[in-house]
Coordinates of C-alpha atoms in Angstrom, one line a residue:
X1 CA -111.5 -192.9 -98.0
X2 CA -112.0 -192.8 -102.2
X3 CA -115.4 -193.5 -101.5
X4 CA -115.8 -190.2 -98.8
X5 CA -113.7 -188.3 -101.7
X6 CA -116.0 -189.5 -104.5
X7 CA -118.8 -187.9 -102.5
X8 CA -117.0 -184.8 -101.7
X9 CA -116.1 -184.2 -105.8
X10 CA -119.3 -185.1 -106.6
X11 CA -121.1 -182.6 -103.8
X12 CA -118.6 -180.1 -105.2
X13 CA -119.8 -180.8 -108.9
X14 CA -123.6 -180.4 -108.0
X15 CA -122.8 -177.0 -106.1
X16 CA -121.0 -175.4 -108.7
X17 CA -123.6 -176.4 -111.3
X18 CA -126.4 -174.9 -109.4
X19 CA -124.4 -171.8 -109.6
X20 CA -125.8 -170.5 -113.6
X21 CA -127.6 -171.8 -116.4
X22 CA -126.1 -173.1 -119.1
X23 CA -125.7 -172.6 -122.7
X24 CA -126.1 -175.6 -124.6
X25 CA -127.0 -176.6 -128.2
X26 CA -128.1 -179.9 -129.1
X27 CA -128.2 -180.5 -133.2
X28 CA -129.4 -183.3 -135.4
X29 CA -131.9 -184.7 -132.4
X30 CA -135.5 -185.8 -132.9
X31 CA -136.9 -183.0 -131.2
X32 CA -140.9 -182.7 -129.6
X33 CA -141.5 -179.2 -128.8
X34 CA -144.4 -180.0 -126.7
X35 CA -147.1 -177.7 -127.8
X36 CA -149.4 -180.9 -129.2
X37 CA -147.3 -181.3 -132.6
X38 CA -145.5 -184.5 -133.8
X39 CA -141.9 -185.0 -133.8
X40 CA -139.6 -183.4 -136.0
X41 CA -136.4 -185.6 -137.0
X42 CA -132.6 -183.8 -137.6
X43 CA -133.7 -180.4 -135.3
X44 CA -131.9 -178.5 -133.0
X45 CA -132.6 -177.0 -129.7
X46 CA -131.0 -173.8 -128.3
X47 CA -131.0 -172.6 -124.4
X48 CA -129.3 -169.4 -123.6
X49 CA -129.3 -168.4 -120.1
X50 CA -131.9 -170.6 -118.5
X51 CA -134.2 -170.2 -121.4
X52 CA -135.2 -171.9 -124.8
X53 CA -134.1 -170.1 -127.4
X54 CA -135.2 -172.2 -130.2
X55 CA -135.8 -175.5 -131.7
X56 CA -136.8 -176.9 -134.7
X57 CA -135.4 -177.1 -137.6
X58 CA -133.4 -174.4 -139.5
X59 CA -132.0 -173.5 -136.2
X60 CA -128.8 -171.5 -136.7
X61 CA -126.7 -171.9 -133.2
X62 CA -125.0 -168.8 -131.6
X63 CA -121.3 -168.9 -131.7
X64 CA -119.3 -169.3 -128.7
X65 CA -122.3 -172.3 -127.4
X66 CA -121.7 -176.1 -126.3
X67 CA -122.4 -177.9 -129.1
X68 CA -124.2 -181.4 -128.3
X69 CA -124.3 -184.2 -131.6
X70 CA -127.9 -185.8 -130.8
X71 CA -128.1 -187.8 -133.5
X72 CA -130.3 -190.8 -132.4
X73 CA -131.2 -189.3 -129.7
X74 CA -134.7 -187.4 -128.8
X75 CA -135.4 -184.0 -127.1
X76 CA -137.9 -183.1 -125.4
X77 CA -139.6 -180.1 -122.8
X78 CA -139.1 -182.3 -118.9
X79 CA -142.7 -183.8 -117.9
X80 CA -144.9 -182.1 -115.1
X81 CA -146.5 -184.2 -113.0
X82 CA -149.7 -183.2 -111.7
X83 CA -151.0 -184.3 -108.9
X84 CA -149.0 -185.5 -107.0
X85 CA -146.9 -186.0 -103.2
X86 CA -144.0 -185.3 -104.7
X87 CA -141.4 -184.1 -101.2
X88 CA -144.1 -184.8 -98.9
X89 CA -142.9 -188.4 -97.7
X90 CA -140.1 -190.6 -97.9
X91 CA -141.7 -193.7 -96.0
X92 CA -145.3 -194.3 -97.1
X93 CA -145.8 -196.8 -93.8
X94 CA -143.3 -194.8 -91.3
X95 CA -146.2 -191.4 -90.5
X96 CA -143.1 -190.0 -88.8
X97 CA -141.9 -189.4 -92.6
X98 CA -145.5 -189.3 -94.0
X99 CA -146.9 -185.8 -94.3
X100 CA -149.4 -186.4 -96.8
X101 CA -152.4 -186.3 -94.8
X102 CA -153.7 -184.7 -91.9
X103 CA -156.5 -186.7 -90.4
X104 CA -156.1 -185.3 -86.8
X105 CA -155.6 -181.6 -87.9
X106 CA -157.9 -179.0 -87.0
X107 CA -157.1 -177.5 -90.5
X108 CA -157.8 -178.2 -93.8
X109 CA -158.4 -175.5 -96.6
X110 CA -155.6 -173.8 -94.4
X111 CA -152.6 -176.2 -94.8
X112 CA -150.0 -175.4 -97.1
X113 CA -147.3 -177.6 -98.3
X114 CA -145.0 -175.0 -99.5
X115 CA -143.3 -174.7 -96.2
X116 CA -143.1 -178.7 -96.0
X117 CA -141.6 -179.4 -99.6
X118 CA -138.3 -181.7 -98.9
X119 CA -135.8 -181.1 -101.5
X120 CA -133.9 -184.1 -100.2
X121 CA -136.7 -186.6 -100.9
X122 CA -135.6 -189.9 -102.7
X123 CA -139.0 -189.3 -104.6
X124 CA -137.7 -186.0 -106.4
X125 CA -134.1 -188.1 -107.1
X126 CA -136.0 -190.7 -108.8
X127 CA -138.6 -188.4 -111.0
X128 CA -136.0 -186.5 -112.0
X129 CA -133.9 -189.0 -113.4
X130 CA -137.4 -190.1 -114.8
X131 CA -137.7 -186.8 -116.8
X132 CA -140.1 -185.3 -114.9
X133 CA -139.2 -181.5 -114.2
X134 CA -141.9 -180.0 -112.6
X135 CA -144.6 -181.0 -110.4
X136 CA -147.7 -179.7 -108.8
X137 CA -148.1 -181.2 -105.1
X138 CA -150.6 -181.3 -102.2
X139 CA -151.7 -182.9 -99.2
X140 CA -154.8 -185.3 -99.6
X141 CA -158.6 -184.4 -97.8
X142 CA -158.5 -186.2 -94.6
X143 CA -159.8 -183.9 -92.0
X144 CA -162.1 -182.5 -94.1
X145 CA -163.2 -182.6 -97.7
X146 CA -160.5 -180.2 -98.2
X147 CA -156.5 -181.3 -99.1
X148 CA -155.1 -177.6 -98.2
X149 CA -153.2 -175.3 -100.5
X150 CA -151.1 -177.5 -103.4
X151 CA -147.5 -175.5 -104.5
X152 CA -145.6 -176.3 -107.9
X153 CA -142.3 -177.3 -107.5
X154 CA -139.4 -178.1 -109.7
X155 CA -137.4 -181.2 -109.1
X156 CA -134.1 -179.5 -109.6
X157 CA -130.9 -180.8 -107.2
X158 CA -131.5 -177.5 -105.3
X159 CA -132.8 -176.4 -101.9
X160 CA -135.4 -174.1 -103.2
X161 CA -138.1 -176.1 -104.8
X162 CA -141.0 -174.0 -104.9
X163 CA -141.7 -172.1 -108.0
X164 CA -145.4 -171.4 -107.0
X165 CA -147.2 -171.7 -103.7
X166 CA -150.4 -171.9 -102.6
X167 CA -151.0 -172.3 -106.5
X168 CA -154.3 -174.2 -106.3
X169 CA -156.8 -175.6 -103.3
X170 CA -158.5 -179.1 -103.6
X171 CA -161.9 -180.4 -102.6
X172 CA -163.2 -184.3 -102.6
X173 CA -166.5 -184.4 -103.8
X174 CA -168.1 -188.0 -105.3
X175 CA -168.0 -190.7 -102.6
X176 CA -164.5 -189.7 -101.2
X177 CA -166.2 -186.0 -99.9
X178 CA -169.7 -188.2 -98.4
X179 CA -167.4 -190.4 -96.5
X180 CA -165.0 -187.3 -95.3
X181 CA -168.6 -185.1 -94.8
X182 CA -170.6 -187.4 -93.2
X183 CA -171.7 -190.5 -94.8
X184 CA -173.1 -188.7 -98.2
X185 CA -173.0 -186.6 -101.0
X186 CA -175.6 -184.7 -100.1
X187 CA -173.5 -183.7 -96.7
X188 CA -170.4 -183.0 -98.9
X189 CA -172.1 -180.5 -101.5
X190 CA -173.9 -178.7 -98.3
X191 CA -170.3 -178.3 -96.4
X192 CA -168.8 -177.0 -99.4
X193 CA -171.5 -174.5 -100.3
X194 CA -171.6 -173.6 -96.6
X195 CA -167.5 -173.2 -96.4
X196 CA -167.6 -171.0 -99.8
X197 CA -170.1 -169.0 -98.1
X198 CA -168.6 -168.9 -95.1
X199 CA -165.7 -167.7 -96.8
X200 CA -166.9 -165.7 -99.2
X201 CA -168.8 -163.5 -95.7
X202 CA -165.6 -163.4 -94.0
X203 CA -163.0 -162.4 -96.7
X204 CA -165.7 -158.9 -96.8
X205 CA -165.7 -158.9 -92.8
X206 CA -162.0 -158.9 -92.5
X207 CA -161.1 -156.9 -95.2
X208 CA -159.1 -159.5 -97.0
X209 CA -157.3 -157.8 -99.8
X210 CA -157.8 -159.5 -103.3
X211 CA -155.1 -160.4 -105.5
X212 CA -154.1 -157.1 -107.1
X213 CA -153.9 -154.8 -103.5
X214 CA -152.8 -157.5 -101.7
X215 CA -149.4 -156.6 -100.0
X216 CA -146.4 -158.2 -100.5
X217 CA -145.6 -159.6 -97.2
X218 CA -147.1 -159.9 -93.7
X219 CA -146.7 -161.3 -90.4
X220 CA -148.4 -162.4 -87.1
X221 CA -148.1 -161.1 -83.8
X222 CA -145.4 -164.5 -83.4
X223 CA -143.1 -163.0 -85.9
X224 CA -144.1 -166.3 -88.6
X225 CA -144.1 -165.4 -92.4
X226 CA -147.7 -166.1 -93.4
X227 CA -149.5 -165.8 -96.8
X228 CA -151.4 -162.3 -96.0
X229 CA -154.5 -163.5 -96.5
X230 CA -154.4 -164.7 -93.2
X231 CA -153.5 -161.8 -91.3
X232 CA -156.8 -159.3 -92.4
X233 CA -158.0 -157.4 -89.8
X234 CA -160.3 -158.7 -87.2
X235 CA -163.9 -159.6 -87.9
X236 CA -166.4 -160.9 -85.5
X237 CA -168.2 -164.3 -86.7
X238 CA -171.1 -165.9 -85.7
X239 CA -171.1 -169.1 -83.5
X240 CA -172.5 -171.1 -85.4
X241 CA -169.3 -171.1 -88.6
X242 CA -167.9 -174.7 -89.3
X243 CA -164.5 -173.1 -90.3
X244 CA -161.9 -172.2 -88.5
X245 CA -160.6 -168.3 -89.3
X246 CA -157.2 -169.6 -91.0
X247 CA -160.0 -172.0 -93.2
X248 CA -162.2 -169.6 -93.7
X249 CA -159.2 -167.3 -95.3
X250 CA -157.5 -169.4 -97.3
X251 CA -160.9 -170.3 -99.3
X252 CA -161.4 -166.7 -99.8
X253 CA -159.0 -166.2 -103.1
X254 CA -161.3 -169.7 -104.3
X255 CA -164.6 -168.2 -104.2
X256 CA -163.2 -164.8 -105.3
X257 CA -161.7 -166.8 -108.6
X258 CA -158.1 -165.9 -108.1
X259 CA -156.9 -169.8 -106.6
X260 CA -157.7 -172.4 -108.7
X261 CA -160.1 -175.4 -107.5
X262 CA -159.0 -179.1 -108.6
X263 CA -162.3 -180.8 -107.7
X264 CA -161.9 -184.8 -107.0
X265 CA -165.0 -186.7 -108.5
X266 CA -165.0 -189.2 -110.9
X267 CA -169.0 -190.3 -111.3
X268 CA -171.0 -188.3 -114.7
X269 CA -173.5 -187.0 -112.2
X270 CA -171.1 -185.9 -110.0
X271 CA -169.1 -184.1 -112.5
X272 CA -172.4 -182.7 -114.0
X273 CA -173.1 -181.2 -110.1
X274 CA -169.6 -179.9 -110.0
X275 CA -170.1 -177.9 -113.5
X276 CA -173.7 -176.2 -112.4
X277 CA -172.0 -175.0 -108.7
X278 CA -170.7 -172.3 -111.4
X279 CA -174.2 -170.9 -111.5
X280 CA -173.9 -170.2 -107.6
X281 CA -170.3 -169.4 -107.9
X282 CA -169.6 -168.2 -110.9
X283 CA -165.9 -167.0 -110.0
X284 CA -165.1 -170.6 -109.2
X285 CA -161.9 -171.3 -111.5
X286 CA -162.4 -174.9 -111.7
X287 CA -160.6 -178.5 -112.3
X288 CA -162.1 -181.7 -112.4
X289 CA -159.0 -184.3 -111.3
X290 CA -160.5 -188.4 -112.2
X291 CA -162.9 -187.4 -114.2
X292 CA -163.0 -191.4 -114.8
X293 CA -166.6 -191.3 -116.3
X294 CA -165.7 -187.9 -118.1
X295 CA -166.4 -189.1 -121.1
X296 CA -170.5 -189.4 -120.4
X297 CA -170.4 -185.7 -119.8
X298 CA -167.3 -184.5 -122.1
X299 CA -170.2 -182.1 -124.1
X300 CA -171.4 -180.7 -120.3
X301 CA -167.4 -180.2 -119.6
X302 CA -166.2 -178.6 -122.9
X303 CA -169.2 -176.5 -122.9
X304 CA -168.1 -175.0 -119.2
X305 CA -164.8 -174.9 -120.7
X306 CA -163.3 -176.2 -117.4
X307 CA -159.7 -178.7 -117.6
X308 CA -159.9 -181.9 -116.9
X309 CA -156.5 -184.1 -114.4
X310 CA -158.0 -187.5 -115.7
X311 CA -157.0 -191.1 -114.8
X312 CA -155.1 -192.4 -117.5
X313 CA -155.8 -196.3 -117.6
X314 CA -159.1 -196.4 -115.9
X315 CA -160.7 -199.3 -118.0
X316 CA -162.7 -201.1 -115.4
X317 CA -164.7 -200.1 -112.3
X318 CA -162.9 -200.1 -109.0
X319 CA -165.5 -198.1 -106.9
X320 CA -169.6 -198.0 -108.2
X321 CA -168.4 -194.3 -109.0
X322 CA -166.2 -195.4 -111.8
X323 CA -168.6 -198.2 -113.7
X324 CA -168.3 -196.7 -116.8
X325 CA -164.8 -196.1 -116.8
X326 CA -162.8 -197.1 -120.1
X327 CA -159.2 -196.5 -121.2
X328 CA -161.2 -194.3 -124.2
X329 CA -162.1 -191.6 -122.0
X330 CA -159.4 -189.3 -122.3
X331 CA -159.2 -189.6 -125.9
X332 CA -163.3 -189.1 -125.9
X333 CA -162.9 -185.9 -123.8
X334 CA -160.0 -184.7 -126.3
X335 CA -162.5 -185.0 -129.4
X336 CA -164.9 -183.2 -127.9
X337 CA -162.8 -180.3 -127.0
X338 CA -161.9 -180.7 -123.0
X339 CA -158.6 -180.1 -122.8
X340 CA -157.0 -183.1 -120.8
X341 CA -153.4 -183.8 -119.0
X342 CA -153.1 -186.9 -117.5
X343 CA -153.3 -187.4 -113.5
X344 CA -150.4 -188.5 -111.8
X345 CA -151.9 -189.8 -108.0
X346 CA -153.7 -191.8 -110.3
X347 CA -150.4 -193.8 -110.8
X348 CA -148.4 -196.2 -108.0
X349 CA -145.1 -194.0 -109.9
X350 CA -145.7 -190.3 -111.5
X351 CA -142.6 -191.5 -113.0
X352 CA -144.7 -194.1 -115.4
X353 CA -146.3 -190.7 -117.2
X354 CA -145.0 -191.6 -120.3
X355 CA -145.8 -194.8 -120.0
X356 CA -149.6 -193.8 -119.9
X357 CA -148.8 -191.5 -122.4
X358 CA -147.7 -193.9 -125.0
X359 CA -150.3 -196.3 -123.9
X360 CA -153.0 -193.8 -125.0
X361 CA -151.5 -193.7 -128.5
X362 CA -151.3 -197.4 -129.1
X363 CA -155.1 -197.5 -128.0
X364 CA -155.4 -195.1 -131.4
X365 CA -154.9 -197.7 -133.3
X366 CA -157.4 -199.8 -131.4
X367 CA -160.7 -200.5 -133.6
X368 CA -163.6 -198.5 -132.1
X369 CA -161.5 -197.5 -129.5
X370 CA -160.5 -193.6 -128.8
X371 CA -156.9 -193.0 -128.1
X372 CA -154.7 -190.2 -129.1
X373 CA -151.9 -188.7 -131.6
X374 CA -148.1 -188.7 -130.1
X375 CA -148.4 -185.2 -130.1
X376 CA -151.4 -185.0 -128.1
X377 CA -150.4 -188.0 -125.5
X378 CA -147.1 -185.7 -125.2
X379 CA -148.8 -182.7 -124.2
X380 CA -150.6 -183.9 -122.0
X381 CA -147.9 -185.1 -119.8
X382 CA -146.2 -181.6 -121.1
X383 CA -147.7 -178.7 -122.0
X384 CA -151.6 -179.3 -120.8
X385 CA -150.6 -180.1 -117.4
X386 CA -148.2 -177.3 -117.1
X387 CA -151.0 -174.6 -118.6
X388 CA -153.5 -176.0 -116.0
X389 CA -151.3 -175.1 -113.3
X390 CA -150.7 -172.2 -114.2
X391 CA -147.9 -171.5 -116.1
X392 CA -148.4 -172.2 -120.1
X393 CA -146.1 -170.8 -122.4
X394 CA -143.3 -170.8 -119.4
X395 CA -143.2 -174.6 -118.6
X396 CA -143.9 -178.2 -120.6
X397 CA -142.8 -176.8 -124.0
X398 CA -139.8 -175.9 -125.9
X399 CA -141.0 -172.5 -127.4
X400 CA -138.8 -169.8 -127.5
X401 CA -138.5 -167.7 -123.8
X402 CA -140.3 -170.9 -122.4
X403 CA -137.9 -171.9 -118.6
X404 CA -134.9 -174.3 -120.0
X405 CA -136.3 -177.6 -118.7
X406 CA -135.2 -180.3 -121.5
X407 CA -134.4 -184.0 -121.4
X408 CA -132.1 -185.9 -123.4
X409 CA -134.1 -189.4 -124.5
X410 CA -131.9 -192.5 -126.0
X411 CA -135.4 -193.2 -127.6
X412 CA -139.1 -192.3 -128.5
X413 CA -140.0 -190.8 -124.4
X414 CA -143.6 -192.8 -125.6
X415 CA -141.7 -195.9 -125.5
X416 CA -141.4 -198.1 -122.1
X417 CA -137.7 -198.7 -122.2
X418 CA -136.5 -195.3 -123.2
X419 CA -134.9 -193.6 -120.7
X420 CA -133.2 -189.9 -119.8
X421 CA -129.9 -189.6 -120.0
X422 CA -130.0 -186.0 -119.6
X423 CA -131.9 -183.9 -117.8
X424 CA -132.0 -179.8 -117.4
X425 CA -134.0 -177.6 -115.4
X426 CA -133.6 -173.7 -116.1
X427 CA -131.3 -174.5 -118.0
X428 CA -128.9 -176.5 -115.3
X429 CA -127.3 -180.0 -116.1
X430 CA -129.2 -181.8 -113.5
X431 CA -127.7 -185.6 -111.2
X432 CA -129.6 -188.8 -112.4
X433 CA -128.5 -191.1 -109.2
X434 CA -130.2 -192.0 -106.6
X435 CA -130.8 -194.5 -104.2
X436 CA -132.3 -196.8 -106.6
X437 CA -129.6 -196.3 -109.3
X438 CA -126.5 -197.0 -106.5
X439 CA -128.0 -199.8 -105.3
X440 CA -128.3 -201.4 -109.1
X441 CA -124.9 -199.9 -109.6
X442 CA -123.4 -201.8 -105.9
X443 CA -125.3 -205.2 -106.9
X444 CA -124.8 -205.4 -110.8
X445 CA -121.5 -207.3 -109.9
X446 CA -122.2 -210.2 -107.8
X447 CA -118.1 -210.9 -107.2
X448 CA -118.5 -210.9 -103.5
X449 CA -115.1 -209.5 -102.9
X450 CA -116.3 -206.1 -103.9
X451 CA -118.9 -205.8 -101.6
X452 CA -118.3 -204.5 -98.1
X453 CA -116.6 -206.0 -95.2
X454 CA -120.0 -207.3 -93.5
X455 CA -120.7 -209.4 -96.3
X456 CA -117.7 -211.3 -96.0
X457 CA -118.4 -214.6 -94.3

């Protein structure tokens, strides 16, 4: 019964703090604002309605809010993972709870995770509690050389996680596109160039409406919300079309440059075939996710100007795409003026990103090796991942107007046993249990008597 009530007061607590944002100070902290800079020791951070006021130092807090002593503490803007499965599966081995993939689907460009997002998922708990904020998810190509529409979401203690759907589409190109397109690359680069043609035809045949007239809201003849791309008006197509109409539709806003493409290769030539399709497509708004020999072509990729979702601690060849891979590429790519977050479904936990983070900055001071500052290995588990998807200025940084997502570190986040012990998404005191922390909390004691009545012999 205390247990059941526990629950219920806690239950209680979490509703009422989803409610409204709220005002809190937090003084004499060591405070990263995100934006690339190094830390700055004895500042203060302000948010006011959801919001970041300020931070830094010289701060002058508004009367009548919370005030928080951080002294010994550091604060910092909440990670964003990207990419990642973040509330697509509980259960990587049960498929029942598995949505990650689609292998038997007759759809690929088409699927959407937005509507599939579980709030609920352990996997958000244990981020969160990790620091992580924000995230940018997606199913993986398994039909097709396609993964479907990616959302961002926030990994707030809510039932509305997505901030952004449809925010970005992904292709596999490199050897994971020739095995998904036939047995080559060859195959992969002429289904893609056929599919953005294809689409590209039929978003002119159907009247799709671009970004700017496109209206708010639609639906089918079933009565089903759908994004209103797929609803244009009818438009005969030739027999011989690989995609299917809801395919073809949702690659429209791609080759039209109004959805972002994160392109999977890892290889230099590959990546150096991924920059020239801009010559065909020059709308393409581009973003190479590996990128594990990136640094062989970081000239070719700073030149296109196009973002780069790398592997953090490639640093030896796992596939004969990745034989030049080194833990200096990211830091190679950053000298050369690519701008570089760190990948997340490169990692067995997005929660380790500031693990990768910190590694990069203790490879710095590695003779003839190519790491990064603090400030930069922050940002790019911050700010650079958060502009990439979409929303710089508003996410990954503590700049003034920037969405109040802050944690609360007992130490420098760079280090591998510092941990939250705060966490605040727009502005909301956000839970840090989950079914990892309550069963560390129910096993910590090993007096047998406090352990439930099937456990008494």
């Amino acid at each position: 019964m205390k247990r059941l009530l526990a629950l219920a007061a806690s239950a209680l607590a979490l509703a009422a703090s989803s409610v409204s944002a709220q005002d809190v100070a937090i003084t004499n902290a060591t405070v990263a604002t995100g934006d690339g800079s190094e830390p700055i020791e004895g500042a203060t951070v302000v948010v006011r309605g959801g919001r970041i006021v300020a931070a830094g130092t010289g701060v002058v807090v508004p009367a009548g809010i919370d005030t928080v002593d951080g002294t010994g503490t550091w604060v910092t803007p909440g990670l964003f993972a990207t990419v990642t499965s973040l509330g697509l599966w509980d259960v990587g081995a049960v498929s029942e709870s598995n949505d990650t993939r689609a292998g038997n689907s007759p759809f690929s460009a088409a699927l959407d995770v937005a509507p599939i997002v579980n709030p609920n998922s352990q996997h958000i708990a244990i981020h969160r509690a990790a620091g992580v904020t924000r995230a940018a998810s997606v199913t993986l190509p398994s039909s097709s050389i396609f993964g479907g529409q990616g959302a961002i979401i926030d990994l707030g203690a809510d039932a509305d996680p997505v901030v952004t759907p449809r925010a970005f589409q992904v292709v596999a190109l490199g050897e994971g596109g020739a095995r998904l397109s036939g047995g080559s690359r060859a195959s992969a680069h002429a289904l893609f160039r056929n599919a953005l043609r294809e689409a590209s035809q039929f978003g002119e045949d159907a009247s799709i409406p671009g970004r700017a007239s496109r209206p708010a809201a639609s639906t089918t003849g079933d009565d089903l919300p759908v994004d209103p791309r797929l609803s244009g008006e009818d438009a005969e197509r030739g027999d011989d079309v690989l995609l299917t109409r809801f395919d073809a539709a949702a690659l429209v806003p791609v080759v039209r440059g109004e959805q972002r493409l994160y392109v999977m290769v890892e290889r230099a030539s590959d990546i150096r075939s991924t920059l020239a399709l801009k010559r065909e497509f020059p709308r393409l708004d581009m973003v190479l996710v590996g990128a594990s020999e990136g640094w062989l072509a970081a000239q070719d990729i700073a030149s296109a100007g196009v973002p780069v979702i790398a592997d953090g601690l490639d640093d030896l060849p796992k596939s004969f795409e990745e034989l030049a891979a080194t833990q200096s590429n990211i830091g190679r790519m950053v000298q050369a003026g690519v701008k570089v977050a760190i990948n997340a479904s490169a990692m067995e936990n997005p929660r380790n990103l500031n693990q990768y983070a910190g590694n990069l900055v203790a490879l710095s001071r590695v003779p003839g090796a190519a790491g990064l500052s603090w400030g930069q290995a922050f940002a790019a588990i911050s700010s650079v991942p958060a502009e990439i998807s979409g929303m710089a200025g508003r996410a990954g940084t503590l700049s003034a107007g920037a969405m109040g997502d802050l944690v609360v570190w007992d130490g420098d986040p760079l280090e591998v046993g510092s941990m939250p012990t705060a966490v605040y998404i727009d502005g909301i005191r956000q839970p840090l249990d989950n079914h990892q922390s309550r069963l560390r909390d129910r096993y910590r004691d090993i007096d047998e008597s406090a352990l439930p009545e099937g456990y008494d012999w």
